[in-house]
């Protein structure tokens, strides 16, 4: 998995490429820094796969951002969207 981060004032955009699973979730978790962030954007343009470990991490990020701003997920492909729909995450997350 490759992770790209871009901070623009109080908006943090995280681009994820590859698979977000049990092996790679700790890598993303180590990269997350919510300090001073009011808007967190995950760009899933190049995300191929997400497991329950990745979903857990998104839920944790959403709970944190609910206290200090907003979180948005963009560029979700059909496969990832299907996972969000089956798990009910499409009702919890803001997906654009």
Short mmCIF file of N, CA, C and O in Angstrom, two decimals:
data_model
loop_
_atom_site.label_atom_id
_atom_site.label_comp_id
_atom_site.label_asym_id
_atom_site.label_seq_id
_atom_site.Cartn_x
_atom_site.Cartn_y
_atom_site.Cartn_z
N UNK A 1 0.84 -1.17 0.00
CA UNK A 1 0.00 0.00 0.00
C UNK A 1 0.89 1.24 0.00
O UNK A 1 1.88 1.30 0.71
N UNK A 2 0.49 2.22 -0.77
CA UNK A 2 1.16 3.52 -0.78
C UNK A 2 0.22 4.56 -0.21
O UNK A 2 -0.98 4.56 -0.52
N UNK A 3 0.77 5.45 0.61
CA UNK A 3 -0.02 6.50 1.24
C UNK A 3 0.59 7.85 0.89
O UNK A 3 1.79 8.05 1.06
N UNK A 4 -0.25 8.74 0.41
CA UNK A 4 0.18 10.12 0.15
C UNK A 4 -0.65 11.05 1.01
O UNK A 4 -1.87 10.91 1.09
N UNK A 5 0.03 11.99 1.66
CA UNK A 5 -0.69 12.94 2.53
C UNK A 5 -0.42 14.35 2.03
O UNK A 5 0.69 14.69 1.64
N UNK A 6 -1.48 15.18 2.07
CA UNK A 6 -1.34 16.58 1.71
C UNK A 6 -2.15 17.41 2.70
O UNK A 6 -3.36 17.20 2.84
N UNK A 7 -1.48 18.30 3.40
CA UNK A 7 -2.14 19.17 4.37
C UNK A 7 -2.27 20.56 3.77
O UNK A 7 -1.28 21.15 3.35
N UNK A 8 -3.49 21.05 3.69
CA UNK A 8 -3.78 22.38 3.17
C UNK A 8 -4.53 23.13 4.25
O UNK A 8 -5.73 22.96 4.41
N UNK A 9 -3.78 23.91 5.03
CA UNK A 9 -4.31 24.61 6.20
C UNK A 9 -4.89 23.59 7.18
O UNK A 9 -4.16 22.86 7.79
N UNK A 10 -6.22 23.51 7.28
CA UNK A 10 -6.83 22.60 8.25
C UNK A 10 -7.50 21.41 7.58
O UNK A 10 -8.27 20.68 8.19
N UNK A 11 -7.19 21.20 6.29
CA UNK A 11 -7.74 20.07 5.53
C UNK A 11 -6.62 19.09 5.19
O UNK A 11 -5.64 19.45 4.54
N UNK A 12 -6.78 17.86 5.65
CA UNK A 12 -5.81 16.80 5.38
C UNK A 12 -6.40 15.82 4.37
O UNK A 12 -7.47 15.27 4.61
N UNK A 13 -5.72 15.65 3.25
CA UNK A 13 -6.14 14.68 2.23
C UNK A 13 -5.17 13.51 2.26
O UNK A 13 -3.96 13.70 2.24
N UNK A 14 -5.73 12.31 2.32
CA UNK A 14 -4.93 11.10 2.32
C UNK A 14 -5.30 10.26 1.10
O UNK A 14 -6.46 9.86 0.95
N UNK A 15 -4.32 10.05 0.24
CA UNK A 15 -4.50 9.22 -0.95
C UNK A 15 -3.97 7.82 -0.64
O UNK A 15 -2.83 7.69 -0.20
N UNK A 16 -4.80 6.82 -0.87
CA UNK A 16 -4.40 5.45 -0.58
C UNK A 16 -4.40 4.65 -1.87
O UNK A 16 -5.37 4.68 -2.63
N UNK A 17 -3.32 3.92 -2.09
CA UNK A 17 -3.19 3.09 -3.29
C UNK A 17 -2.90 1.66 -2.86
O UNK A 17 -2.02 1.41 -2.04
N UNK A 18 -3.67 0.72 -3.40
CA UNK A 18 -3.43 -0.69 -3.10
C UNK A 18 -4.52 -1.29 -2.24
O UNK A 18 -5.70 -1.08 -2.48
N UNK A 19 -4.11 -2.01 -1.20
CA UNK A 19 -5.03 -2.74 -0.33
C UNK A 19 -4.97 -2.18 1.09
O UNK A 19 -3.89 -1.95 1.62
N UNK A 20 -6.15 -1.99 1.69
CA UNK A 20 -6.24 -1.58 3.09
C UNK A 20 -6.79 -2.78 3.86
O UNK A 20 -7.98 -3.06 3.83
N UNK A 21 -5.88 -3.53 4.49
CA UNK A 21 -6.26 -4.77 5.14
C UNK A 21 -5.52 -4.92 6.47
O UNK A 21 -4.93 -3.97 6.98
N UNK A 22 -5.54 -6.12 7.02
CA UNK A 22 -4.91 -6.39 8.32
C UNK A 22 -3.43 -6.06 8.32
O UNK A 22 -2.91 -5.56 9.31
N UNK A 23 -2.77 -6.31 7.22
CA UNK A 23 -1.33 -6.07 7.13
C UNK A 23 -1.01 -4.58 6.99
O UNK A 23 -0.07 -4.07 7.60
N UNK A 24 -1.82 -3.85 6.20
CA UNK A 24 -1.51 -2.45 5.89
C UNK A 24 -2.19 -1.43 6.80
O UNK A 24 -1.76 -0.28 6.86
N UNK A 25 -3.24 -1.83 7.51
CA UNK A 25 -3.96 -0.89 8.39
C UNK A 25 -3.06 -0.23 9.43
O UNK A 25 -3.17 0.98 9.65
N UNK A 26 -2.16 -0.98 10.07
CA UNK A 26 -1.27 -0.32 11.04
C UNK A 26 -0.39 0.77 10.41
O UNK A 26 -0.09 1.78 11.04
N UNK A 27 -0.01 0.58 9.15
CA UNK A 27 0.78 1.58 8.44
C UNK A 27 -0.03 2.88 8.29
O UNK A 27 0.48 3.97 8.55
N UNK A 28 -1.30 2.77 7.88
CA UNK A 28 -2.14 3.95 7.74
C UNK A 28 -2.41 4.58 9.09
O UNK A 28 -2.36 5.81 9.24
N UNK A 29 -2.68 3.76 10.09
CA UNK A 29 -2.95 4.29 11.43
C UNK A 29 -1.77 5.10 11.95
O UNK A 29 -1.96 6.15 12.56
N UNK A 30 -0.57 4.65 11.68
CA UNK A 30 0.63 5.37 12.10
C UNK A 30 0.77 6.72 11.38
O UNK A 30 1.36 7.66 11.92
N UNK A 31 0.22 6.81 10.18
CA UNK A 31 0.30 8.04 9.39
C UNK A 31 -0.76 9.07 9.78
O UNK A 31 -0.62 10.25 9.47
N UNK A 32 -1.83 8.64 10.44
CA UNK A 32 -2.92 9.55 10.78
C UNK A 32 -2.54 10.46 11.93
O UNK A 32 -2.12 10.01 12.99
N UNK A 33 -2.67 11.75 11.69
CA UNK A 33 -2.43 12.76 12.72
C UNK A 33 -3.58 13.76 12.61
O UNK A 33 -3.64 14.54 11.67
N UNK A 34 -4.48 13.72 13.57
CA UNK A 34 -5.69 14.55 13.53
C UNK A 34 -5.49 15.93 14.14
O UNK A 34 -6.40 16.74 14.12
N UNK A 35 -4.32 16.20 14.66
CA UNK A 35 -4.06 17.45 15.36
C UNK A 35 -4.25 18.65 14.43
O UNK A 35 -3.58 18.77 13.41
N UNK A 36 -5.20 19.52 14.78
CA UNK A 36 -5.47 20.72 14.01
C UNK A 36 -6.25 20.50 12.73
O UNK A 36 -6.51 21.45 12.00
N UNK A 37 -6.65 19.28 12.46
CA UNK A 37 -7.38 18.97 11.22
C UNK A 37 -8.88 19.16 11.46
O UNK A 37 -9.44 18.62 12.40
N UNK A 38 -9.51 19.95 10.59
CA UNK A 38 -10.95 20.16 10.67
C UNK A 38 -11.70 19.41 9.58
O UNK A 38 -12.89 19.18 9.68
N UNK A 39 -10.96 19.05 8.52
CA UNK A 39 -11.57 18.25 7.45
C UNK A 39 -10.56 17.20 7.02
O UNK A 39 -9.43 17.51 6.68
N UNK A 40 -11.01 15.94 7.06
CA UNK A 40 -10.18 14.81 6.65
C UNK A 40 -10.80 14.20 5.40
O UNK A 40 -11.98 13.84 5.40
N UNK A 41 -10.01 14.13 4.34
CA UNK A 41 -10.48 13.58 3.07
C UNK A 41 -9.65 12.35 2.74
O UNK A 41 -8.43 12.43 2.65
N UNK A 42 -10.34 11.22 2.56
CA UNK A 42 -9.69 10.02 2.07
C UNK A 42 -10.00 9.91 0.59
O UNK A 42 -11.16 9.86 0.20
N UNK A 43 -8.97 9.86 -0.24
CA UNK A 43 -9.14 9.66 -1.67
C UNK A 43 -8.88 8.19 -1.98
O UNK A 43 -7.76 7.71 -1.86
N UNK A 44 -9.93 7.48 -2.38
CA UNK A 44 -9.84 6.05 -2.64
C UNK A 44 -9.74 5.75 -4.13
O UNK A 44 -10.07 4.66 -4.58
N UNK A 45 -9.29 6.73 -4.91
CA UNK A 45 -9.19 6.58 -6.36
C UNK A 45 -8.41 5.33 -6.76
O UNK A 45 -8.74 4.66 -7.73
N UNK A 46 -7.36 4.98 -6.00
CA UNK A 46 -6.51 3.84 -6.36
C UNK A 46 -6.55 2.73 -5.30
O UNK A 46 -5.66 1.91 -5.23
N UNK A 47 -7.61 2.74 -4.47
CA UNK A 47 -7.77 1.68 -3.47
C UNK A 47 -8.44 0.49 -4.15
O UNK A 47 -9.50 0.61 -4.75
N UNK A 48 -7.80 -0.68 -4.05
CA UNK A 48 -8.30 -1.89 -4.71
C UNK A 48 -9.16 -2.76 -3.80
O UNK A 48 -10.05 -3.47 -4.28
N UNK A 49 -8.89 -2.72 -2.50
CA UNK A 49 -9.52 -3.67 -1.58
C UNK A 49 -9.53 -3.08 -0.18
O UNK A 49 -8.59 -2.39 0.21
N UNK A 50 -10.60 -3.36 0.57
CA UNK A 50 -10.66 -2.96 1.98
C UNK A 50 -11.21 -4.13 2.79
O UNK A 50 -12.19 -4.77 2.38
N UNK A 51 -10.57 -4.44 3.90
CA UNK A 51 -11.01 -5.53 4.78
C UNK A 51 -11.66 -4.94 6.02
O UNK A 51 -11.76 -3.73 6.18
N UNK A 52 -12.07 -5.81 6.93
CA UNK A 52 -12.68 -5.36 8.17
C UNK A 52 -11.70 -4.52 9.00
O UNK A 52 -12.11 -3.61 9.70
N UNK A 53 -10.42 -4.81 8.88
CA UNK A 53 -9.42 -4.00 9.59
C UNK A 53 -9.40 -2.58 9.05
O UNK A 53 -9.27 -1.60 9.80
N UNK A 54 -9.54 -2.44 7.74
CA UNK A 54 -9.62 -1.11 7.13
C UNK A 54 -10.90 -0.39 7.52
O UNK A 54 -10.89 0.82 7.80
N UNK A 55 -12.00 -1.12 7.59
CA UNK A 55 -13.26 -0.53 8.02
C UNK A 55 -13.17 -0.04 9.47
O UNK A 55 -13.68 1.03 9.80
N UNK A 56 -12.53 -0.83 10.31
CA UNK A 56 -12.36 -0.43 11.72
C UNK A 56 -11.59 0.88 11.81
O UNK A 56 -11.94 1.79 12.56
N UNK A 57 -10.55 1.01 11.00
CA UNK A 57 -9.74 2.22 10.99
C UNK A 57 -10.56 3.42 10.51
O UNK A 57 -10.46 4.52 11.08
N UNK A 58 -11.38 3.24 9.49
CA UNK A 58 -12.24 4.33 9.02
C UNK A 58 -13.24 4.73 10.09
O UNK A 58 -13.51 5.92 10.27
N UNK A 59 -13.79 3.77 10.80
CA UNK A 59 -14.74 4.06 11.87
C UNK A 59 -14.07 4.86 12.98
O UNK A 59 -14.63 5.83 13.49
N UNK A 60 -12.85 4.48 13.33
CA UNK A 60 -12.09 5.21 14.35
C UNK A 60 -11.83 6.65 13.90
O UNK A 60 -12.01 7.59 14.67
N UNK A 61 -11.44 6.81 12.64
CA UNK A 61 -11.18 8.15 12.11
C UNK A 61 -12.46 8.98 12.09
O UNK A 61 -12.45 10.17 12.43
N UNK A 62 -13.59 8.36 11.72
CA UNK A 62 -14.87 9.07 11.69
C UNK A 62 -15.26 9.54 13.09
O UNK A 62 -15.71 10.68 13.26
N UNK A 63 -15.10 8.69 14.09
CA UNK A 63 -15.44 9.07 15.46
C UNK A 63 -14.58 10.24 15.93
O UNK A 63 -15.08 11.16 16.58
N UNK A 64 -13.30 10.23 15.59
CA UNK A 64 -12.42 11.32 15.96
C UNK A 64 -12.83 12.61 15.26
O UNK A 64 -12.93 13.67 15.88
N UNK A 65 -13.11 12.52 13.96
CA UNK A 65 -13.45 13.72 13.20
C UNK A 65 -14.83 14.25 13.56
O UNK A 65 -15.08 15.45 13.40
N UNK A 66 -15.72 13.43 14.06
CA UNK A 66 -17.03 13.91 14.51
C UNK A 66 -16.87 14.94 15.62
O UNK A 66 -17.71 15.83 15.78
N UNK A 67 -15.80 14.84 16.39
CA UNK A 67 -15.56 15.75 17.51
C UNK A 67 -14.89 17.05 17.08
O UNK A 67 -14.96 18.04 17.79
N UNK A 68 -14.22 17.04 15.92
CA UNK A 68 -13.44 18.23 15.58
C UNK A 68 -13.65 18.74 14.15
O UNK A 68 -13.01 19.70 13.75
N UNK A 69 -14.55 18.11 13.41
CA UNK A 69 -14.77 18.57 12.05
C UNK A 69 -15.54 17.55 11.24
O UNK A 69 -16.51 16.99 11.72
N UNK A 70 -15.07 17.31 10.03
CA UNK A 70 -15.77 16.37 9.15
C UNK A 70 -14.78 15.46 8.44
O UNK A 70 -13.60 15.79 8.29
N UNK A 71 -15.30 14.32 7.99
CA UNK A 71 -14.51 13.37 7.22
C UNK A 71 -15.29 13.00 5.97
O UNK A 71 -16.50 12.77 6.03
N UNK A 72 -14.59 12.96 4.85
CA UNK A 72 -15.21 12.65 3.56
C UNK A 72 -14.36 11.60 2.86
O UNK A 72 -13.13 11.63 2.93
N UNK A 73 -15.03 10.68 2.17
CA UNK A 73 -14.34 9.69 1.36
C UNK A 73 -14.72 9.95 -0.09
O UNK A 73 -15.91 10.05 -0.42
N UNK A 74 -13.71 10.08 -0.95
CA UNK A 74 -13.96 10.40 -2.35
C UNK A 74 -13.44 9.30 -3.28
O UNK A 74 -12.61 8.49 -2.89
N UNK A 75 -13.96 9.32 -4.50
CA UNK A 75 -13.49 8.44 -5.57
C UNK A 75 -13.55 6.95 -5.21
O UNK A 75 -12.57 6.23 -5.38
N UNK A 76 -14.69 6.53 -4.70
CA UNK A 76 -14.86 5.13 -4.29
C UNK A 76 -15.30 4.30 -5.51
O UNK A 76 -16.28 4.65 -6.17
N UNK A 77 -14.57 3.22 -5.78
CA UNK A 77 -14.95 2.36 -6.91
C UNK A 77 -16.11 1.44 -6.52
O UNK A 77 -16.52 1.38 -5.37
N UNK A 78 -16.63 0.71 -7.49
CA UNK A 78 -17.81 -0.14 -7.27
C UNK A 78 -17.56 -1.23 -6.22
O UNK A 78 -18.44 -1.53 -5.42
N UNK A 79 -16.38 -1.82 -6.24
CA UNK A 79 -16.06 -2.91 -5.31
C UNK A 79 -16.06 -2.41 -3.87
O UNK A 79 -16.66 -3.04 -2.99
N UNK A 80 -15.41 -1.28 -3.63
CA UNK A 80 -15.34 -0.72 -2.27
C UNK A 80 -16.73 -0.25 -1.84
O UNK A 80 -17.14 -0.45 -0.70
N UNK A 81 -17.48 0.36 -2.78
CA UNK A 81 -18.83 0.84 -2.46
C UNK A 81 -19.73 -0.33 -2.07
O UNK A 81 -20.54 -0.22 -1.15
N UNK A 82 -19.56 -1.46 -2.72
CA UNK A 82 -20.35 -2.64 -2.38
C UNK A 82 -20.06 -3.09 -0.95
O UNK A 82 -20.98 -3.44 -0.20
N UNK A 83 -18.79 -3.05 -0.54
CA UNK A 83 -18.42 -3.38 0.84
C UNK A 83 -19.10 -2.40 1.80
O UNK A 83 -19.65 -2.80 2.83
N UNK A 84 -19.05 -1.10 1.48
CA UNK A 84 -19.69 -0.09 2.33
C UNK A 84 -21.19 -0.33 2.44
O UNK A 84 -21.77 -0.17 3.52
N UNK A 85 -21.83 -0.70 1.35
CA UNK A 85 -23.27 -0.93 1.36
C UNK A 85 -23.63 -2.17 2.17
O UNK A 85 -24.58 -2.16 2.96
N UNK A 86 -22.90 -3.27 1.97
CA UNK A 86 -23.19 -4.51 2.67
C UNK A 86 -23.00 -4.36 4.18
O UNK A 86 -23.78 -4.89 4.97
N UNK A 87 -21.98 -3.60 4.58
CA UNK A 87 -21.67 -3.43 6.00
C UNK A 87 -22.46 -2.30 6.66
O UNK A 87 -22.43 -2.16 7.88
N UNK A 88 -23.17 -1.50 5.85
CA UNK A 88 -23.91 -0.37 6.40
C UNK A 88 -23.05 0.87 6.60
O UNK A 88 -23.52 1.88 7.11
N UNK A 89 -21.79 0.81 6.18
CA UNK A 89 -20.90 1.95 6.35
C UNK A 89 -21.31 3.13 5.47
O UNK A 89 -20.98 4.27 5.78
N UNK A 90 -22.06 2.87 4.40
CA UNK A 90 -22.51 3.98 3.55
C UNK A 90 -23.49 4.88 4.32
O UNK A 90 -23.67 6.05 3.96
N UNK A 91 -24.08 4.37 5.39
CA UNK A 91 -24.97 5.19 6.22
C UNK A 91 -24.19 5.96 7.29
O UNK A 91 -24.72 6.93 7.84
N UNK A 92 -22.99 5.55 7.59
CA UNK A 92 -22.18 6.16 8.64
C UNK A 92 -21.21 7.19 8.06
O UNK A 92 -20.97 8.24 8.66
N UNK A 93 -20.65 6.88 6.88
CA UNK A 93 -19.61 7.70 6.27
C UNK A 93 -20.19 8.66 5.25
O UNK A 93 -21.23 8.39 4.66
N UNK A 94 -19.51 9.77 5.04
CA UNK A 94 -19.87 10.70 3.98
C UNK A 94 -19.02 10.32 2.76
O UNK A 94 -17.81 10.46 2.78
N UNK A 95 -19.70 9.84 1.73
CA UNK A 95 -19.03 9.36 0.53
C UNK A 95 -19.44 10.25 -0.64
O UNK A 95 -20.63 10.44 -0.89
N UNK A 96 -18.44 10.79 -1.31
CA UNK A 96 -18.72 11.68 -2.46
C UNK A 96 -18.16 11.08 -3.72
O UNK A 96 -17.19 10.42 -3.73
#
